[in-house]
Tab-separated table of C-alpha atoms (C1' of nucleotides) in Angstrom:
chain	number	residue	atom	x	y	z
A	1328	MET	CA	0.000	0.000	0.000
A	1329	GLU	CA	2.753	2.410	0.979
A	1330	ILE	CA	4.790	1.241	-1.948
A	1331	GLN	CA	1.885	1.691	-4.303
A	1332	LEU	CA	1.275	5.257	-3.138
A	1333	GLN	CA	4.947	6.055	-3.480
A	1334	ASP	CA	4.975	4.631	-6.993
A	1335	VAL	CA	2.071	6.835	-8.018
A	1336	SER	CA	3.735	10.004	-6.778
A	1337	LEU	CA	6.985	8.955	-8.439
A	1338	ASP	CA	5.075	8.548	-11.688
A	1339	LEU	CA	3.780	12.097	-11.291
A	1340	GLU	CA	7.343	13.290	-10.811
A	1341	PHE	CA	8.480	11.504	-13.955
A	1342	GLU	CA	5.555	13.016	-15.849
A	1343	LYS	CA	6.494	16.478	-14.620
A	1344	TYR	CA	10.131	16.180	-15.633
A	1345	GLU	CA	9.208	14.577	-18.926
A	1346	ALA	CA	7.411	17.812	-19.840
A	1347	LYS	CA	10.368	19.939	-18.785
A	1348	PHE	CA	12.958	17.852	-20.598
A	1349	LYS	CA	10.721	17.717	-23.648
A	1350	ALA	CA	10.744	21.501	-23.708
A	1351	LEU	CA	14.534	21.453	-23.482
A	1352	ALA	CA	14.859	18.780	-26.177
A	1353	ASP	CA	15.080	21.103	-29.151
A	1354	ARG	CA	18.096	23.035	-30.370
A	1355	LYS	CA	15.994	26.028	-31.368
A	1356	ARG	CA	14.475	26.262	-27.923
A	1357	LEU	CA	17.908	25.919	-26.341
A	1358	GLN	CA	19.062	28.783	-28.523
A	1359	ILE	CA	16.081	30.829	-27.371
A	1360	LEU	CA	16.923	30.091	-23.728
A	1361	HIS	CA	20.525	31.055	-24.308
A	1362	LEU	CA	19.496	34.385	-25.802
A	1363	LEU	CA	17.098	35.001	-22.920
A	1364	THR	CA	19.922	34.537	-20.420
A	1365	LYS	CA	21.659	37.517	-21.946
A	1366	GLN	CA	18.913	40.043	-21.205
A	1367	LYS	CA	16.324	40.445	-18.495
A	1368	SER	CA	13.498	40.212	-20.997
A	1369	ILE	CA	12.837	40.546	-24.683
A	1370	CYS	CA	9.739	40.780	-26.849
A	1371	VAL	CA	8.795	38.386	-29.632
A	1372	CYS	CA	9.300	41.003	-32.330
A	1373	ASP	CA	12.923	41.587	-31.254
A	1374	LEU	CA	13.655	37.914	-30.703
A	1375	SER	CA	12.308	36.829	-34.075
A	1376	PRO	CA	15.025	38.419	-36.242
A	1377	LEU	CA	17.707	37.529	-33.666
A	1378	ILE	CA	17.123	33.829	-34.134
A	1379	ASP	CA	15.886	34.077	-37.714
A	1380	MET	CA	12.531	32.480	-37.045
A	1381	PRO	CA	9.074	33.538	-38.235
A	1382	GLN	CA	6.756	34.908	-35.571
A	1383	SER	CA	4.234	32.072	-35.496
A	1384	LYS	CA	6.940	29.465	-35.127
A	1385	LEU	CA	8.622	31.465	-32.392
A	1386	SER	CA	5.336	31.876	-30.506
A	1387	TYR	CA	4.834	28.132	-30.733
A	1388	HIS	CA	8.233	27.384	-29.209
A	1389	LEU	CA	7.896	30.087	-26.564
A	1390	LYS	CA	4.585	28.578	-25.493
A	1391	ILE	CA	6.224	25.207	-25.021
A	1392	LEU	CA	8.944	26.731	-22.842
A	1393	LEU	CA	6.324	28.756	-20.953
A	1394	ASP	CA	4.017	25.777	-20.361
A	1395	ALA	CA	6.997	23.838	-19.040
A	1396	GLY	CA	7.605	26.663	-16.578
A	1397	LEU	CA	11.117	27.373	-17.836
A	1398	ILE	CA	10.420	30.967	-18.848
A	1399	VAL	CA	8.073	33.717	-17.722
A	1400	LYS	CA	5.968	36.133	-19.736
A	1401	GLU	CA	4.869	39.673	-19.102
A	1402	THR	CA	2.476	41.440	-21.418
A	1403	ARG	CA	2.710	45.201	-21.851
A	1404	GLY	CA	0.254	46.538	-24.405
A	1405	THR	CA	0.520	44.466	-27.547
A	1406	TRP	CA	3.999	43.342	-26.634
A	1407	SER	CA	4.891	40.152	-24.821
A	1408	TYR	CA	8.178	40.109	-22.981
A	1409	TYR	CA	9.780	36.805	-22.147
A	1410	GLY	CA	12.535	35.990	-19.686
A	1411	ILE	CA	14.212	33.047	-17.961
A	1412	ASP	CA	12.638	31.567	-14.843
A	1413	GLU	CA	15.889	31.309	-12.921
A	1414	ASN	CA	14.622	29.233	-10.006
A	1415	GLU	CA	13.115	26.676	-12.294
A	1416	ILE	CA	16.216	26.405	-14.473
A	1417	ASN	CA	18.461	26.133	-11.438
A	1418	GLY	CA	16.281	23.362	-10.055
A	1419	ILE	CA	16.794	21.269	-13.147
A	1420	LEU	CA	20.139	22.020	-14.728
A	1421	SER	CA	23.640	21.403	-13.451
A	1422	ASP	CA	25.844	24.349	-12.588
A	1423	LYS	CA	28.092	23.137	-15.369
A	1424	LEU	CA	25.521	24.398	-17.873
A	1425	CYS	CA	25.864	27.850	-16.362
A	1426	CYS	CA	27.291	29.634	-19.367
A	1427	LEU	CA	24.751	28.206	-21.740
A	1428	PHE	CA	21.418	28.436	-20.026
A	1429	LYS	CA	21.728	30.356	-16.798
A	1430	THR	CA	21.800	34.042	-16.004
A	1431	ASP	CA	24.691	35.876	-14.343
A	1432	CYS	CA	27.364	33.499	-15.587
A	1433	CYS	CA	30.215	34.110	-18.002
B	574	MET	CA	34.612	36.206	-38.194
B	575	GLU	CA	35.196	35.452	-34.509
B	576	ILE	CA	31.484	35.820	-33.851
B	577	GLN	CA	30.649	33.500	-36.714
B	578	LEU	CA	32.991	30.810	-35.420
B	579	GLN	CA	31.594	31.141	-31.933
B	580	ASP	CA	28.033	30.809	-33.278
B	581	VAL	CA	28.915	27.577	-35.031
B	582	SER	CA	30.380	25.999	-31.908
B	583	LEU	CA	27.387	27.184	-29.900
B	584	ASP	CA	25.118	25.471	-32.408
B	585	LEU	CA	27.089	22.283	-31.886
B	586	GLU	CA	26.582	22.616	-28.144
B	587	PHE	CA	22.842	23.061	-28.595
B	588	GLU	CA	22.765	20.033	-30.869
B	589	LYS	CA	24.619	17.986	-28.278
B	590	TYR	CA	22.292	18.935	-25.436
B	591	GLU	CA	19.232	18.516	-27.638
B	592	ALA	CA	20.151	14.836	-27.966
B	593	LYS	CA	20.654	14.446	-24.230
B	594	PHE	CA	17.460	16.227	-23.260
B	595	LYS	CA	15.565	14.250	-25.911
B	596	ALA	CA	16.717	11.072	-24.216
B	597	LEU	CA	15.505	12.431	-20.869
B	598	ALA	CA	12.187	13.586	-22.319
B	599	ASP	CA	10.232	10.413	-21.705
B	600	ARG	CA	8.655	9.225	-18.445
B	601	LYS	CA	9.525	5.611	-19.149
B	602	ARG	CA	13.165	6.432	-19.675
B	603	LEU	CA	13.176	8.537	-16.512
B	604	GLN	CA	11.741	5.553	-14.672
B	605	ILE	CA	14.490	3.377	-16.123
B	606	LEU	CA	17.138	5.873	-14.982
B	607	HIS	CA	15.610	5.971	-11.519
B	608	LEU	CA	15.740	2.194	-11.243
B	609	LEU	CA	19.323	2.166	-12.473
B	610	THR	CA	20.346	4.557	-9.701
B	611	LYS	CA	19.304	1.936	-7.168
B	612	GLN	CA	21.746	-0.731	-8.281
B	613	LYS	CA	25.191	-0.740	-9.809
B	614	SER	CA	23.976	-2.538	-12.904
B	615	ILE	CA	21.081	-4.635	-14.083
B	616	CYS	CA	20.392	-6.791	-17.127
B	617	VAL	CA	17.539	-6.317	-19.576
B	618	CYS	CA	15.810	-9.514	-18.509
B	619	ASP	CA	15.613	-8.364	-14.877
B	620	LEU	CA	14.676	-4.802	-15.750
B	621	SER	CA	11.875	-5.805	-18.105
B	622	PRO	CA	9.498	-7.205	-15.471
B	623	LEU	CA	10.479	-4.460	-12.997
B	624	ILE	CA	9.118	-1.761	-15.240
B	625	ASP	CA	6.513	-3.941	-16.943
B	626	MET	CA	7.818	-3.393	-20.444
B	627	PRO	CA	8.371	-5.902	-23.234
B	628	GLN	CA	11.979	-6.645	-24.094
B	629	SER	CA	12.081	-5.064	-27.542
B	630	LYS	CA	10.593	-1.835	-26.281
B	631	LEU	CA	12.997	-1.770	-23.361
B	632	SER	CA	15.981	-2.358	-25.656
B	633	TYR	CA	14.768	0.512	-27.804
B	634	HIS	CA	14.647	2.910	-24.847
B	635	LEU	CA	17.942	1.683	-23.415
B	636	LYS	CA	19.605	2.328	-26.761
B	637	ILE	CA	18.362	5.904	-26.733
B	638	LEU	CA	19.776	6.466	-23.254
B	639	LEU	CA	23.004	4.734	-24.249
B	640	ASP	CA	23.417	6.734	-27.464
B	641	ALA	CA	22.894	9.914	-25.466
B	642	GLY	CA	25.719	8.819	-23.182
B	643	LEU	CA	23.559	8.825	-20.058
B	644	ILE	CA	24.072	5.151	-19.275
B	645	VAL	CA	26.778	2.575	-19.872
B	646	LYS	CA	26.540	-1.016	-21.029
B	647	GLU	CA	28.613	-4.077	-20.292
B	648	THR	CA	28.002	-7.354	-22.084
B	649	ARG	CA	28.728	-10.636	-20.313
B	650	GLY	CA	27.784	-13.655	-22.364
B	651	THR	CA	24.268	-13.189	-23.699
B	652	TRP	CA	23.448	-10.716	-20.959
B	653	SER	CA	23.732	-6.967	-21.233
B	654	TYR	CA	24.139	-5.057	-18.004
B	655	TYR	CA	23.241	-1.404	-17.892
B	656	GLY	CA	24.138	1.262	-15.351
B	657	ILE	CA	24.095	5.024	-14.851
B	658	ASP	CA	26.940	7.131	-16.247
B	659	GLU	CA	27.353	9.248	-13.144
B	660	ASN	CA	29.711	11.847	-14.577
B	661	GLU	CA	27.440	12.501	-17.485
B	662	ILE	CA	24.308	12.775	-15.361
B	663	ASN	CA	26.071	15.075	-12.892
B	664	GLY	CA	27.197	17.298	-15.747
B	665	ILE	CA	23.644	17.868	-16.868
B	666	LEU	CA	21.269	17.623	-13.929
B	667	SER	CA	20.915	19.827	-10.890
B	668	ASP	CA	21.802	18.437	-7.472
B	669	LYS	CA	18.160	18.975	-6.616
B	670	LEU	CA	17.306	15.994	-8.803
B	671	CYS	CA	19.599	13.863	-6.674
B	672	CYS	CA	16.989	11.519	-5.238
B	673	LEU	CA	15.401	10.861	-8.577
B	674	PHE	CA	18.195	10.336	-11.056
B	675	LYS	CA	21.518	10.244	-9.256
B	676	THR	CA	23.349	7.542	-7.391
B	677	ASP	CA	24.332	7.679	-3.709
B	678	CYS	CA	21.510	9.968	-2.693
B	679	CYS	CA	18.542	9.337	-0.409
C	720	DA	C1'	23.353	-32.090	-30.424
C	721	DT	C1'	19.175	-29.945	-29.256
C	722	DT	C1'	16.413	-26.702	-27.040
C	723	DA	C1'	15.897	-22.423	-24.459
C	724	DT	C1'	17.145	-17.881	-23.281
C	725	DT	C1'	18.932	-13.310	-24.059
C	726	DA	C1'	18.907	-9.009	-26.334
C	727	DA	C1'	19.402	-6.368	-30.639
C	728	DT	C1'	17.270	-5.165	-34.816
C	729	DC	C1'	13.717	-4.793	-38.403
C	730	DA	C1'	9.514	-3.249	-40.812
C	731	DA	C1'	4.909	-1.587	-40.429
C	732	DA	C1'	1.534	0.948	-37.951
C	733	DA	C1'	0.180	4.358	-34.669
C	734	DA	C1'	0.957	8.368	-32.099
C	735	DT	C1'	3.183	12.945	-31.382
C	736	DA	C1'	5.449	17.012	-32.597
C	737	DA	C1'	6.942	20.680	-35.770
C	738	DT	C1'	6.270	23.695	-39.698
C	739	DT	C1'	3.737	26.753	-42.582
C	740	DG	C1'	0.809	30.394	-44.004
C	741	DA	C1'	-3.446	32.531	-42.815
C	742	DT	C1'	-6.560	34.502	-39.581
C	743	DT	C1'	-7.775	36.889	-35.478
C	744	DA	C1'	-8.010	40.228	-31.659
C	745	DA	C1'	-5.866	43.649	-29.318
C	746	DT	C1'	-3.368	47.692	-29.053
C	747	DA	C1'	-0.438	51.496	-31.067
C	748	DC	C1'	0.303	55.172	-34.091
C	749	DC	C1'	-0.835	58.880	-37.252
D	176	DG	C1'	-11.385	57.078	-37.573
D	177	DG	C1'	-8.243	54.506	-40.274
D	178	DT	C1'	-3.996	51.959	-40.825
D	179	DA	C1'	-0.181	49.365	-38.961
D	180	DT	C1'	1.903	46.394	-35.689
D	181	DT	C1'	2.078	42.758	-32.316
D	182	DA	C1'	1.527	38.092	-30.945
D	183	DA	C1'	-1.574	34.123	-30.264
D	184	DT	C1'	-4.069	30.616	-32.452
D	185	DC	C1'	-5.819	27.642	-36.171
D	186	DA	C1'	-5.911	23.993	-39.712
D	187	DA	C1'	-3.335	21.350	-42.902
D	188	DT	C1'	0.790	19.263	-44.029
D	189	DT	C1'	5.142	17.218	-43.040
D	190	DA	C1'	8.415	15.057	-40.066
D	191	DT	C1'	9.776	12.437	-36.173
D	192	DT	C1'	9.158	9.125	-32.458
D	193	DT	C1'	7.113	5.249	-30.342
D	194	DT	C1'	4.953	0.879	-30.287
D	195	DT	C1'	4.337	-3.791	-31.751
D	196	DG	C1'	5.301	-8.382	-33.036
D	197	DA	C1'	8.558	-11.042	-35.567
D	198	DT	C1'	13.134	-12.323	-36.736
D	199	DT	C1'	17.911	-12.970	-35.924
D	200	DA	C1'	22.387	-14.218	-33.867
D	201	DA	C1'	24.712	-15.430	-29.976
D	202	DT	C1'	25.293	-17.864	-25.915
D	203	DA	C1'	23.538	-21.054	-22.112
D	204	DA	C1'	21.600	-25.094	-20.342
D	205	DT	C1'	20.213	-29.853	-20.601
DNA sequence: ATTATTAATCAAAAATAATTGATTAATACC
DNA sequence: GGTATTAATCAATTATTTTTGATTAATAAT
């Protein structure tokens, strides 16, 4: 009984991290994260030319990162500004990935 | 020129981590990793019933983890024994994931 | 020797995810 | 008010991954 309950909550953990790793499992999204580490926040219209990606595609990938809780969004007027969720990233990634995907490194 | 070269090597980094995160982006594979943390090594035939997965499917998932460099394999006779690649896992995952996917925790 | 077990691989089908271009709704600008 | 810009969403297509059951090659056990 105890074991069963523990298994269920473990499964929920695996499900949770599956979603987060899935969001990280794309070179374009990793590039987006890397760019976001370099500024506090940036809007879609400025990010789009930076990574050479059409707006609809970029919005799609940003939504995946947002739904996974890896980035945060703030809307001001028609603009949406995105930035890294530092706590979340630090809770998942090794310090050795500092320069690539974390803020205040390098 | 410098910037261009740097961009190319960054792209290679993203590509590398894409593969690793892709391997982690599956709840079954996370479950496999978790089980592997609990013993030094285990063969496919013993792992299969533990996670209730047919052999061919398990081999498929183990190959993905192996190709990503997250686990290691040692063949003895007809048996293949798999175990966690600690260095690799430590280089990617936060210490906060210790109890789930790392050895010698909890 | 013969039979059984182990584990990798294969090919086909099913399920998921990514891309594309268009549309929409909201806000900004003149 | 009218036009332009911003970014999310949609539907259709394309691409990728996963599942399944069967086959194969190697070794083990009798």
